[in-house]
Amino acid sequence: MSASRLTRTAAMAATVVATVVATVGVAAGPALAAPARTTGHGSAYALNAAGPVAVPAISAVASTGRKADRSLLSLPKNPLVKASALHTTADRAMARASVADLLVKKLGLSASAVTALCTHGKGSVDLVAARLGKQHLAVSPAPNSAVRAHLGPLGTATVTLNKQVRAADGSLRVTAIEARVPIAGKLETVSVSSVTCGKAAAQPTTPAPQQPPAHQAPAPTPVHHDLPVTG
């Protein structure tokens, strides 16, 4: 065989080997993970009162697959509580509620700002210049912190800060301040900045096709040919 013919034959063989190796390498590569989506919806309200003086849930919102947002300059006039700049937001796996200039005179409760936040099943609370009677309330209270205050003829007020309740479906309800006090022989409950959010769960979409691992890829079968020899 001439030197040029042998060179061309070697080059062709190298090309075939490189093609086989590249094909096996692609087949053995890891499958790409499909993107994930989160589930869970949020809801919130700025203020609610139940008892001798009833105040329906103010500025209530709930997400239904899209973000919901509501603002109120001031609380409608009532004999129990005053507040301004009430704002609520709810979205997928999150909710937020805030109230400014809170005053519940009969309970001795006041605050410059009260905010509750729930995100992906976790909650937090922020209280600015909050007081119950003569007691200063913590800015970032631990979950379910209980505080009591004696309010003279009204009796004893019980306040739960950063109240957190986990539901059976994994969702979390966070209420920044929940105050309870007897009024006229009946229990009055005031809830300020309450939010609920579902615990996010990753749900993969349709998975990408799986490729066989390298050790399971079929081995190429060699093909033998007799090359004519000329001299």
JSON list of C-alpha atoms in Angstrom, two decimals:
[
{"chain": "A", "resi": 1, "resn": "MET", "atom": "CA", "xyz": [0.00, 0.00, 0.00]},
{"chain": "A", "resi": 2, "resn": "SER", "atom": "CA", "xyz": [1.32, 3.47, -0.84]},
{"chain": "A", "resi": 3, "resn": "ALA", "atom": "CA", "xyz": [2.18, 5.88, 1.97]},
{"chain": "A", "resi": 4, "resn": "SER", "atom": "CA", "xyz": [-0.57, 8.30, 0.87]},
{"chain": "A", "resi": 5, "resn": "ARG", "atom": "CA", "xyz": [-3.19, 5.52, 0.82]},
{"chain": "A", "resi": 6, "resn": "LEU", "atom": "CA", "xyz": [-2.20, 4.38, 4.31]},
{"chain": "A", "resi": 7, "resn": "THR", "atom": "CA", "xyz": [-2.40, 7.99, 5.55]},
{"chain": "A", "resi": 8, "resn": "ARG", "atom": "CA", "xyz": [-5.93, 8.41, 4.16]},
{"chain": "A", "resi": 9, "resn": "THR", "atom": "CA", "xyz": [-7.05, 5.10, 5.68]},
{"chain": "A", "resi": 10, "resn": "ALA", "atom": "CA", "xyz": [-5.67, 6.05, 9.12]},
{"chain": "A", "resi": 11, "resn": "ALA", "atom": "CA", "xyz": [-7.42, 9.40, 8.96]},
{"chain": "A", "resi": 12, "resn": "MET", "atom": "CA", "xyz": [-10.77, 7.77, 8.16]},
{"chain": "A", "resi": 13, "resn": "ALA", "atom": "CA", "xyz": [-10.36, 5.32, 11.03]},
{"chain": "A", "resi": 14, "resn": "ALA", "atom": "CA", "xyz": [-9.59, 8.16, 13.47]},
{"chain": "A", "resi": 15, "resn": "THR", "atom": "CA", "xyz": [-12.71, 10.02, 12.35]},
{"chain": "A", "resi": 16, "resn": "VAL", "atom": "CA", "xyz": [-14.90, 6.94, 12.94]},
{"chain": "A", "resi": 17, "resn": "VAL", "atom": "CA", "xyz": [-13.45, 6.42, 16.44]},
{"chain": "A", "resi": 18, "resn": "ALA", "atom": "CA", "xyz": [-13.95, 10.08, 17.37]},
{"chain": "A", "resi": 19, "resn": "THR", "atom": "CA", "xyz": [-17.58, 9.93, 16.20]},
{"chain": "A", "resi": 20, "resn": "VAL", "atom": "CA", "xyz": [-18.29, 6.81, 18.27]},
{"chain": "A", "resi": 21, "resn": "VAL", "atom": "CA", "xyz": [-16.69, 8.33, 21.39]},
{"chain": "A", "resi": 22, "resn": "ALA", "atom": "CA", "xyz": [-18.67, 11.55, 21.01]},
{"chain": "A", "resi": 23, "resn": "THR", "atom": "CA", "xyz": [-21.94, 9.64, 20.54]},
{"chain": "A", "resi": 24, "resn": "VAL", "atom": "CA", "xyz": [-21.34, 7.52, 23.64]},
{"chain": "A", "resi": 25, "resn": "GLY", "atom": "CA", "xyz": [-20.39, 10.62, 25.64]},
{"chain": "A", "resi": 26, "resn": "VAL", "atom": "CA", "xyz": [-23.66, 12.38, 24.78]},
{"chain": "A", "resi": 27, "resn": "ALA", "atom": "CA", "xyz": [-25.73, 9.30, 25.63]},
{"chain": "A", "resi": 28, "resn": "ALA", "atom": "CA", "xyz": [-24.03, 8.98, 28.99]},
{"chain": "A", "resi": 29, "resn": "GLY", "atom": "CA", "xyz": [-24.51, 12.63, 29.97]},
{"chain": "A", "resi": 30, "resn": "PRO", "atom": "CA", "xyz": [-26.81, 13.41, 32.92]},
{"chain": "A", "resi": 31, "resn": "ALA", "atom": "CA", "xyz": [-30.43, 14.35, 32.20]},
{"chain": "A", "resi": 32, "resn": "LEU", "atom": "CA", "xyz": [-31.29, 17.97, 32.85]},
{"chain": "A", "resi": 33, "resn": "ALA", "atom": "CA", "xyz": [-33.68, 18.52, 35.75]},
{"chain": "A", "resi": 34, "resn": "ALA", "atom": "CA", "xyz": [-37.02, 20.05, 34.85]},
{"chain": "A", "resi": 35, "resn": "PRO", "atom": "CA", "xyz": [-37.87, 23.43, 36.42]},
{"chain": "A", "resi": 36, "resn": "ALA", "atom": "CA", "xyz": [-39.93, 23.36, 39.64]},
{"chain": "A", "resi": 37, "resn": "ARG", "atom": "CA", "xyz": [-42.92, 25.45, 40.65]},
{"chain": "A", "resi": 38, "resn": "THR", "atom": "CA", "xyz": [-44.19, 26.39, 44.09]},
{"chain": "A", "resi": 39, "resn": "THR", "atom": "CA", "xyz": [-47.70, 26.10, 45.45]},
{"chain": "A", "resi": 40, "resn": "GLY", "atom": "CA", "xyz": [-49.57, 27.69, 48.33]},
{"chain": "A", "resi": 41, "resn": "HIS", "atom": "CA", "xyz": [-51.54, 30.90, 48.62]},
{"chain": "A", "resi": 42, "resn": "GLY", "atom": "CA", "xyz": [-51.53, 33.77, 51.09]},
{"chain": "A", "resi": 43, "resn": "SER", "atom": "CA", "xyz": [-54.19, 35.84, 52.85]},
{"chain": "A", "resi": 44, "resn": "ALA", "atom": "CA", "xyz": [-54.11, 38.77, 55.25]},
{"chain": "A", "resi": 45, "resn": "TYR", "atom": "CA", "xyz": [-56.16, 41.33, 57.15]},
{"chain": "A", "resi": 46, "resn": "ALA", "atom": "CA", "xyz": [-55.08, 44.43, 59.04]},
{"chain": "A", "resi": 47, "resn": "LEU", "atom": "CA", "xyz": [-57.40, 44.38, 62.04]},
{"chain": "A", "resi": 48, "resn": "ASN", "atom": "CA", "xyz": [-60.33, 42.50, 63.51]},
{"chain": "A", "resi": 49, "resn": "ALA", "atom": "CA", "xyz": [-62.29, 42.70, 66.78]},
{"chain": "A", "resi": 50, "resn": "ALA", "atom": "CA", "xyz": [-64.81, 40.27, 68.26]},
{"chain": "A", "resi": 51, "resn": "GLY", "atom": "CA", "xyz": [-66.86, 40.69, 71.43]},
{"chain": "A", "resi": 52, "resn": "PRO", "atom": "CA", "xyz": [-69.03, 43.50, 72.82]},
{"chain": "A", "resi": 53, "resn": "VAL", "atom": "CA", "xyz": [-67.54, 45.74, 70.12]},
{"chain": "A", "resi": 54, "resn": "ALA", "atom": "CA", "xyz": [-67.31, 43.99, 66.76]},
{"chain": "A", "resi": 55, "resn": "VAL", "atom": "CA", "xyz": [-65.07, 45.18, 63.94]},
{"chain": "A", "resi": 56, "resn": "PRO", "atom": "CA", "xyz": [-65.05, 42.97, 60.82]},
{"chain": "A", "resi": 57, "resn": "ALA", "atom": "CA", "xyz": [-61.74, 42.00, 59.24]},
{"chain": "A", "resi": 58, "resn": "ILE", "atom": "CA", "xyz": [-60.43, 45.24, 57.76]},
{"chain": "A", "resi": 59, "resn": "SER", "atom": "CA", "xyz": [-58.50, 45.41, 54.49]},
{"chain": "A", "resi": 60, "resn": "ALA", "atom": "CA", "xyz": [-58.78, 41.64, 53.99]},
{"chain": "A", "resi": 61, "resn": "VAL", "atom": "CA", "xyz": [-57.09, 40.15, 50.90]},
{"chain": "A", "resi": 62, "resn": "ALA", "atom": "CA", "xyz": [-56.43, 36.65, 49.55]},
{"chain": "A", "resi": 63, "resn": "SER", "atom": "CA", "xyz": [-54.35, 35.52, 46.59]},
{"chain": "A", "resi": 64, "resn": "THR", "atom": "CA", "xyz": [-55.98, 33.34, 43.94]},
{"chain": "A", "resi": 65, "resn": "GLY", "atom": "CA", "xyz": [-53.01, 32.63, 41.74]},
{"chain": "A", "resi": 66, "resn": "ARG", "atom": "CA", "xyz": [-52.05, 36.30, 41.48]},
{"chain": "A", "resi": 67, "resn": "LYS", "atom": "CA", "xyz": [-50.92, 39.04, 43.84]},
{"chain": "A", "resi": 68, "resn": "ALA", "atom": "CA", "xyz": [-53.59, 40.90, 45.85]},
{"chain": "A", "resi": 69, "resn": "ASP", "atom": "CA", "xyz": [-52.94, 44.26, 47.46]},
{"chain": "A", "resi": 70, "resn": "ARG", "atom": "CA", "xyz": [-55.11, 46.66, 49.49]},
{"chain": "A", "resi": 71, "resn": "SER", "atom": "CA", "xyz": [-54.54, 49.90, 51.37]},
{"chain": "A", "resi": 72, "resn": "LEU", "atom": "CA", "xyz": [-56.73, 51.97, 53.69]},
{"chain": "A", "resi": 73, "resn": "LEU", "atom": "CA", "xyz": [-55.83, 55.44, 54.97]},
{"chain": "A", "resi": 74, "resn": "SER", "atom": "CA", "xyz": [-57.65, 55.07, 58.28]},
{"chain": "A", "resi": 75, "resn": "LEU", "atom": "CA", "xyz": [-59.86, 52.66, 60.18]},
{"chain": "A", "resi": 76, "resn": "PRO", "atom": "CA", "xyz": [-63.62, 53.34, 59.96]},
{"chain": "A", "resi": 77, "resn": "LYS", "atom": "CA", "xyz": [-64.89, 55.11, 63.07]},
{"chain": "A", "resi": 78, "resn": "ASN", "atom": "CA", "xyz": [-65.76, 52.80, 65.97]},
{"chain": "A", "resi": 79, "resn": "PRO", "atom": "CA", "xyz": [-65.78, 53.03, 69.79]},
{"chain": "A", "resi": 80, "resn": "LEU", "atom": "CA", "xyz": [-62.90, 50.61, 70.36]},
{"chain": "A", "resi": 81, "resn": "VAL", "atom": "CA", "xyz": [-59.83, 51.04, 68.17]},
{"chain": "A", "resi": 82, "resn": "LYS", "atom": "CA", "xyz": [-58.08, 53.62, 66.01]},
{"chain": "A", "resi": 83, "resn": "ALA", "atom": "CA", "xyz": [-55.46, 52.99, 63.32]},
{"chain": "A", "resi": 84, "resn": "SER", "atom": "CA", "xyz": [-54.13, 54.47, 60.08]},
{"chain": "A", "resi": 85, "resn": "ALA", "atom": "CA", "xyz": [-52.14, 53.42, 57.02]},
{"chain": "A", "resi": 86, "resn": "LEU", "atom": "CA", "xyz": [-53.55, 49.90, 56.99]},
{"chain": "A", "resi": 87, "resn": "HIS", "atom": "CA", "xyz": [-51.92, 47.83, 54.24]},
{"chain": "A", "resi": 88, "resn": "THR", "atom": "CA", "xyz": [-52.20, 44.18, 53.23]},
{"chain": "A", "resi": 89, "resn": "THR", "atom": "CA", "xyz": [-50.56, 42.08, 50.52]},
{"chain": "A", "resi": 90, "resn": "ALA", "atom": "CA", "xyz": [-51.03, 38.43, 49.59]},
{"chain": "A", "resi": 91, "resn": "ASP", "atom": "CA", "xyz": [-49.33, 36.35, 46.95]},
{"chain": "A", "resi": 92, "resn": "ARG", "atom": "CA", "xyz": [-48.27, 32.78, 46.30]},
{"chain": "A", "resi": 93, "resn": "ALA", "atom": "CA", "xyz": [-46.74, 31.42, 49.51]},
{"chain": "A", "resi": 94, "resn": "MET", "atom": "CA", "xyz": [-46.56, 34.87, 51.15]},
{"chain": "A", "resi": 95, "resn": "ALA", "atom": "CA", "xyz": [-48.64, 37.48, 52.96]},
{"chain": "A", "resi": 96, "resn": "ARG", "atom": "CA", "xyz": [-47.96, 40.77, 54.76]},
{"chain": "A", "resi": 97, "resn": "ALA", "atom": "CA", "xyz": [-50.08, 43.10, 56.90]},
{"chain": "A", "resi": 98, "resn": "SER", "atom": "CA", "xyz": [-49.18, 46.38, 58.56]},
{"chain": "A", "resi": 99, "resn": "VAL", "atom": "CA", "xyz": [-50.94, 49.00, 60.69]},
{"chain": "A", "resi": 100, "resn": "ALA", "atom": "CA", "xyz": [-49.73, 52.41, 61.90]},
{"chain": "A", "resi": 101, "resn": "ASP", "atom": "CA", "xyz": [-50.79, 54.62, 64.82]},
{"chain": "A", "resi": 102, "resn": "LEU", "atom": "CA", "xyz": [-52.60, 51.82, 66.64]},
{"chain": "A", "resi": 103, "resn": "LEU", "atom": "CA", "xyz": [-54.60, 52.79, 69.73]},
{"chain": "A", "resi": 104, "resn": "VAL", "atom": "CA", "xyz": [-56.96, 50.57, 71.72]},
{"chain": "A", "resi": 105, "resn": "LYS", "atom": "CA", "xyz": [-57.59, 52.90, 74.64]},
{"chain": "A", "resi": 106, "resn": "LYS", "atom": "CA", "xyz": [-59.79, 50.54, 76.66]},
{"chain": "A", "resi": 107, "resn": "LEU", "atom": "CA", "xyz": [-57.07, 47.88, 76.54]},
{"chain": "A", "resi": 108, "resn": "GLY", "atom": "CA", "xyz": [-54.20, 50.27, 77.17]},
{"chain": "A", "resi": 109, "resn": "LEU", "atom": "CA", "xyz": [-52.66, 49.06, 73.89]},
{"chain": "A", "resi": 110, "resn": "SER", "atom": "CA", "xyz": [-50.78, 51.33, 71.47]},
{"chain": "A", "resi": 111, "resn": "ALA", "atom": "CA", "xyz": [-48.07, 51.12, 68.80]},
{"chain": "A", "resi": 112, "resn": "SER", "atom": "CA", "xyz": [-46.50, 53.32, 66.15]},
{"chain": "A", "resi": 113, "resn": "ALA", "atom": "CA", "xyz": [-46.44, 50.40, 63.70]},
{"chain": "A", "resi": 114, "resn": "VAL", "atom": "CA", "xyz": [-47.40, 46.73, 63.75]},
{"chain": "A", "resi": 115, "resn": "THR", "atom": "CA", "xyz": [-46.29, 44.39, 60.94]},
{"chain": "A", "resi": 116, "resn": "ALA", "atom": "CA", "xyz": [-46.71, 40.66, 60.36]},
{"chain": "A", "resi": 117, "resn": "LEU", "atom": "CA", "xyz": [-45.03, 38.70, 57.57]},
{"chain": "A", "resi": 118, "resn": "CYS", "atom": "CA", "xyz": [-45.47, 35.11, 56.43]},
{"chain": "A", "resi": 119, "resn": "THR", "atom": "CA", "xyz": [-43.27, 33.66, 53.67]},
{"chain": "A", "resi": 120, "resn": "HIS", "atom": "CA", "xyz": [-43.06, 30.02, 52.57]},
{"chain": "A", "resi": 121, "resn": "GLY", "atom": "CA", "xyz": [-44.55, 28.76, 55.83]},
{"chain": "A", "resi": 122, "resn": "LYS", "atom": "CA", "xyz": [-42.36, 30.90, 58.11]},
{"chain": "A", "resi": 123, "resn": "GLY", "atom": "CA", "xyz": [-43.49, 33.98, 60.02]},
{"chain": "A", "resi": 124, "resn": "SER", "atom": "CA", "xyz": [-42.09, 37.08, 61.70]},
{"chain": "A", "resi": 125, "resn": "VAL", "atom": "CA", "xyz": [-43.41, 40.15, 63.48]},
{"chain": "A", "resi": 126, "resn": "ASP", "atom": "CA", "xyz": [-42.14, 43.71, 63.91]},
{"chain": "A", "resi": 127, "resn": "LEU", "atom": "CA", "xyz": [-43.54, 46.06, 66.57]},
{"chain": "A", "resi": 128, "resn": "VAL", "atom": "CA", "xyz": [-42.49, 49.72, 66.77]},
{"chain": "A", "resi": 129, "resn": "ALA", "atom": "CA", "xyz": [-43.00, 51.60, 70.06]},
{"chain": "A", "resi": 130, "resn": "ALA", "atom": "CA", "xyz": [-45.65, 49.13, 71.20]},
{"chain": "A", "resi": 131, "resn": "ARG", "atom": "CA", "xyz": [-47.03, 49.35, 74.75]},
{"chain": "A", "resi": 132, "resn": "LEU", "atom": "CA", "xyz": [-49.56, 47.51, 76.87]},
{"chain": "A", "resi": 133, "resn": "GLY", "atom": "CA", "xyz": [-50.47, 49.67, 79.85]},
{"chain": "A", "resi": 134, "resn": "LYS", "atom": "CA", "xyz": [-47.11, 50.75, 81.23]},
{"chain": "A", "resi": 135, "resn": "GLN", "atom": "CA", "xyz": [-45.20, 47.85, 79.68]},
{"chain": "A", "resi": 136, "resn": "HIS", "atom": "CA", "xyz": [-43.05, 48.19, 76.60]},
{"chain": "A", "resi": 137, "resn": "LEU", "atom": "CA", "xyz": [-43.53, 45.30, 74.16]},
{"chain": "A", "resi": 138, "resn": "ALA", "atom": "CA", "xyz": [-40.64, 43.60, 72.38]},
{"chain": "A", "resi": 139, "resn": "VAL", "atom": "CA", "xyz": [-39.80, 44.78, 68.88]},
{"chain": "A", "resi": 140, "resn": "SER", "atom": "CA", "xyz": [-39.30, 41.25, 67.53]},
{"chain": "A", "resi": 141, "resn": "PRO", "atom": "CA", "xyz": [-41.09, 38.97, 70.00]},
{"chain": "A", "resi": 142, "resn": "ALA", "atom": "CA", "xyz": [-40.60, 35.21, 69.99]},
{"chain": "A", "resi": 143, "resn": "PRO", "atom": "CA", "xyz": [-43.52, 33.15, 68.67]},
{"chain": "A", "resi": 144, "resn": "ASN", "atom": "CA", "xyz": [-46.48, 32.96, 71.08]},
{"chain": "A", "resi": 145, "resn": "SER", "atom": "CA", "xyz": [-45.06, 35.38, 73.66]},
{"chain": "A", "resi": 146, "resn": "ALA", "atom": "CA", "xyz": [-47.66, 36.07, 76.39]},
{"chain": "A", "resi": 147, "resn": "VAL", "atom": "CA", "xyz": [-47.92, 39.40, 78.26]},
{"chain": "A", "resi": 148, "resn": "ARG", "atom": "CA", "xyz": [-50.38, 40.40, 80.99]},
{"chain": "A", "resi": 149, "resn": "ALA", "atom": "CA", "xyz": [-51.38, 43.85, 82.19]},
{"chain": "A", "resi": 150, "resn": "HIS", "atom": "CA", "xyz": [-53.74, 44.92, 84.97]},
{"chain": "A", "resi": 151, "resn": "LEU", "atom": "CA", "xyz": [-56.11, 47.56, 83.66]},
{"chain": "A", "resi": 152, "resn": "GLY", "atom": "CA", "xyz": [-57.96, 48.61, 86.78]},
{"chain": "A", "resi": 153, "resn": "PRO", "atom": "CA", "xyz": [-61.76, 48.13, 86.66]},
{"chain": "A", "resi": 154, "resn": "LEU", "atom": "CA", "xyz": [-61.52, 46.32, 83.32]},
{"chain": "A", "resi": 155, "resn": "GLY", "atom": "CA", "xyz": [-59.50, 43.51, 84.84]},
{"chain": "A", "resi": 156, "resn": "THR", "atom": "CA", "xyz": [-56.43, 41.85, 83.37]},
{"chain": "A", "resi": 157, "resn": "ALA", "atom": "CA", "xyz": [-55.59, 42.02, 79.70]},
{"chain": "A", "resi": 158, "resn": "THR", "atom": "CA", "xyz": [-53.80, 39.05, 78.13]},
{"chain": "A", "resi": 159, "resn": "VAL", "atom": "CA", "xyz": [-51.84, 39.73, 74.98]},
{"chain": "A", "resi": 160, "resn": "THR", "atom": "CA", "xyz": [-50.17, 37.18, 72.71]},
{"chain": "A", "resi": 161, "resn": "LEU", "atom": "CA", "xyz": [-47.39, 38.58, 70.55]},
{"chain": "A", "resi": 162, "resn": "ASN", "atom": "CA", "xyz": [-46.35, 36.90, 67.31]},
{"chain": "A", "resi": 163, "resn": "LYS", "atom": "CA", "xyz": [-49.09, 34.30, 67.68]},
{"chain": "A", "resi": 164, "resn": "GLN", "atom": "CA", "xyz": [-48.37, 31.41, 65.33]},
{"chain": "A", "resi": 165, "resn": "VAL", "atom": "CA", "xyz": [-50.75, 28.55, 64.55]},
{"chain": "A", "resi": 166, "resn": "ARG", "atom": "CA", "xyz": [-49.81, 25.74, 62.16]},
{"chain": "A", "resi": 167, "resn": "ALA", "atom": "CA", "xyz": [-52.72, 24.10, 60.32]},
{"chain": "A", "resi": 168, "resn": "ALA", "atom": "CA", "xyz": [-52.93, 20.44, 59.34]},
{"chain": "A", "resi": 169, "resn": "ASP", "atom": "CA", "xyz": [-52.18, 21.30, 55.69]},
{"chain": "A", "resi": 170, "resn": "GLY", "atom": "CA", "xyz": [-48.88, 22.93, 56.69]},
{"chain": "A", "resi": 171, "resn": "SER", "atom": "CA", "xyz": [-50.05, 26.53, 56.28]},
{"chain": "A", "resi": 172, "resn": "LEU", "atom": "CA", "xyz": [-49.11, 29.03, 58.99]},
{"chain": "A", "resi": 173, "resn": "ARG", "atom": "CA", "xyz": [-51.20, 31.83, 60.50]},
{"chain": "A", "resi": 174, "resn": "VAL", "atom": "CA", "xyz": [-49.29, 34.66, 62.16]},
{"chain": "A", "resi": 175, "resn": "THR", "atom": "CA", "xyz": [-51.02, 37.40, 64.19]},
{"chain": "A", "resi": 176, "resn": "ALA", "atom": "CA", "xyz": [-48.74, 40.21, 65.32]},
{"chain": "A", "resi": 177, "resn": "ILE", "atom": "CA", "xyz": [-50.87, 41.14, 68.35]},
{"chain": "A", "resi": 178, "resn": "GLU", "atom": "CA", "xyz": [-53.87, 39.33, 69.79]},
{"chain": "A", "resi": 179, "resn": "ALA", "atom": "CA", "xyz": [-55.27, 41.09, 72.87]},
{"chain": "A", "resi": 180, "resn": "ARG", "atom": "CA", "xyz": [-58.00, 39.72, 75.13]},
{"chain": "A", "resi": 181, "resn": "VAL", "atom": "CA", "xyz": [-59.68, 41.66, 77.93]},
{"chain": "A", "resi": 182, "resn": "PRO", "atom": "CA", "xyz": [-63.07, 41.45, 79.69]},
{"chain": "A", "resi": 183, "resn": "ILE", "atom": "CA", "xyz": [-65.41, 44.34, 78.84]},
{"chain": "A", "resi": 184, "resn": "ALA", "atom": "CA", "xyz": [-68.82, 44.60, 80.50]},
{"chain": "A", "resi": 185, "resn": "GLY", "atom": "CA", "xyz": [-68.47, 41.05, 81.71]},
{"chain": "A", "resi": 186, "resn": "LYS", "atom": "CA", "xyz": [-67.69, 39.70, 78.23]},
{"chain": "A", "resi": 187, "resn": "LEU", "atom": "CA", "xyz": [-64.42, 38.89, 76.51]},
{"chain": "A", "resi": 188, "resn": "GLU", "atom": "CA", "xyz": [-63.19, 41.28, 73.83]},
{"chain": "A", "resi": 189, "resn": "THR", "atom": "CA", "xyz": [-60.57, 40.00, 71.38]},
{"chain": "A", "resi": 190, "resn": "VAL", "atom": "CA", "xyz": [-58.61, 42.35, 69.13]},
{"chain": "A", "resi": 191, "resn": "SER", "atom": "CA", "xyz": [-56.33, 40.93, 66.42]},
{"chain": "A", "resi": 192, "resn": "VAL", "atom": "CA", "xyz": [-53.86, 43.24, 64.71]},
{"chain": "A", "resi": 193, "resn": "SER", "atom": "CA", "xyz": [-51.96, 42.42, 61.49]},
{"chain": "A", "resi": 194, "resn": "SER", "atom": "CA", "xyz": [-52.82, 38.80, 60.78]},
{"chain": "A", "resi": 195, "resn": "VAL", "atom": "CA", "xyz": [-51.41, 36.83, 57.84]},
{"chain": "A", "resi": 196, "resn": "THR", "atom": "CA", "xyz": [-51.60, 33.27, 56.55]},
{"chain": "A", "resi": 197, "resn": "CYS", "atom": "CA", "xyz": [-49.41, 31.56, 53.96]},
{"chain": "A", "resi": 198, "resn": "GLY", "atom": "CA", "xyz": [-49.05, 28.07, 52.61]},
{"chain": "A", "resi": 199, "resn": "LYS", "atom": "CA", "xyz": [-45.84, 26.18, 52.99]},
{"chain": "A", "resi": 200, "resn": "ALA", "atom": "CA", "xyz": [-44.20, 26.13, 49.58]},
{"chain": "A", "resi": 201, "resn": "ALA", "atom": "CA", "xyz": [-43.77, 22.71, 48.00]},
{"chain": "A", "resi": 202, "resn": "ALA", "atom": "CA", "xyz": [-41.58, 22.06, 44.98]},
{"chain": "A", "resi": 203, "resn": "GLN", "atom": "CA", "xyz": [-43.47, 20.16, 42.32]},
{"chain": "A", "resi": 204, "resn": "PRO", "atom": "CA", "xyz": [-41.43, 19.14, 39.30]},
{"chain": "A", "resi": 205, "resn": "THR", "atom": "CA", "xyz": [-42.98, 19.53, 35.88]},
{"chain": "A", "resi": 206, "resn": "THR", "atom": "CA", "xyz": [-42.78, 16.75, 33.25]},
{"chain": "A", "resi": 207, "resn": "PRO", "atom": "CA", "xyz": [-39.31, 15.25, 33.68]},
{"chain": "A", "resi": 208, "resn": "ALA", "atom": "CA", "xyz": [-36.81, 15.35, 30.87]},
{"chain": "A", "resi": 209, "resn": "PRO", "atom": "CA", "xyz": [-36.17, 12.05, 29.06]},
{"chain": "A", "resi": 210, "resn": "GLN", "atom": "CA", "xyz": [-33.63, 9.95, 30.90]},
{"chain": "A", "resi": 211, "resn": "GLN", "atom": "CA", "xyz": [-30.53, 8.78, 29.06]},
{"chain": "A", "resi": 212, "resn": "PRO", "atom": "CA", "xyz": [-28.75, 5.48, 29.80]},
{"chain": "A", "resi": 213, "resn": "PRO", "atom": "CA", "xyz": [-25.58, 5.80, 31.90]},
{"chain": "A", "resi": 214, "resn": "ALA", "atom": "CA", "xyz": [-22.19, 5.33, 30.31]},
{"chain": "A", "resi": 215, "resn": "HIS", "atom": "CA", "xyz": [-21.70, 1.75, 31.47]},
{"chain": "A", "resi": 216, "resn": "GLN", "atom": "CA", "xyz": [-25.02, 0.71, 29.88]},
{"chain": "A", "resi": 217, "resn": "ALA", "atom": "CA", "xyz": [-24.35, 2.25, 26.47]},
{"chain": "A", "resi": 218, "resn": "PRO", "atom": "CA", "xyz": [-23.99, -0.48, 23.80]},
{"chain": "A", "resi": 219, "resn": "ALA", "atom": "CA", "xyz": [-20.42, -1.04, 22.73]},
{"chain": "A", "resi": 220, "resn": "PRO", "atom": "CA", "xyz": [-19.73, -0.34, 19.05]},
{"chain": "A", "resi": 221, "resn": "THR", "atom": "CA", "xyz": [-19.30, -3.45, 16.90]},
{"chain": "A", "resi": 222, "resn": "PRO", "atom": "CA", "xyz": [-16.09, -3.42, 14.84]},
{"chain": "A", "resi": 223, "resn": "VAL", "atom": "CA", "xyz": [-16.51, -4.11, 11.12]},
{"chain": "A", "resi": 224, "resn": "HIS", "atom": "CA", "xyz": [-13.61, -5.82, 9.37]},
{"chain": "A", "resi": 225, "resn": "HIS", "atom": "CA", "xyz": [-12.80, -5.12, 5.75]},
{"chain": "A", "resi": 226, "resn": "ASP", "atom": "CA", "xyz": [-9.98, -6.40, 3.56]},
{"chain": "A", "resi": 227, "resn": "LEU", "atom": "CA", "xyz": [-8.24, -3.45, 2.09]},
{"chain": "A", "resi": 228, "resn": "PRO", "atom": "CA", "xyz": [-6.81, -4.03, -1.40]},
{"chain": "A", "resi": 229, "resn": "VAL", "atom": "CA", "xyz": [-3.06, -3.78, -1.50]},
{"chain": "A", "resi": 230, "resn": "THR", "atom": "CA", "xyz": [-1.34, -2.42, -4.57]},
{"chain": "A", "resi": 231, "resn": "GLY", "atom": "CA", "xyz": [2.32, -2.28, -5.00]}
]
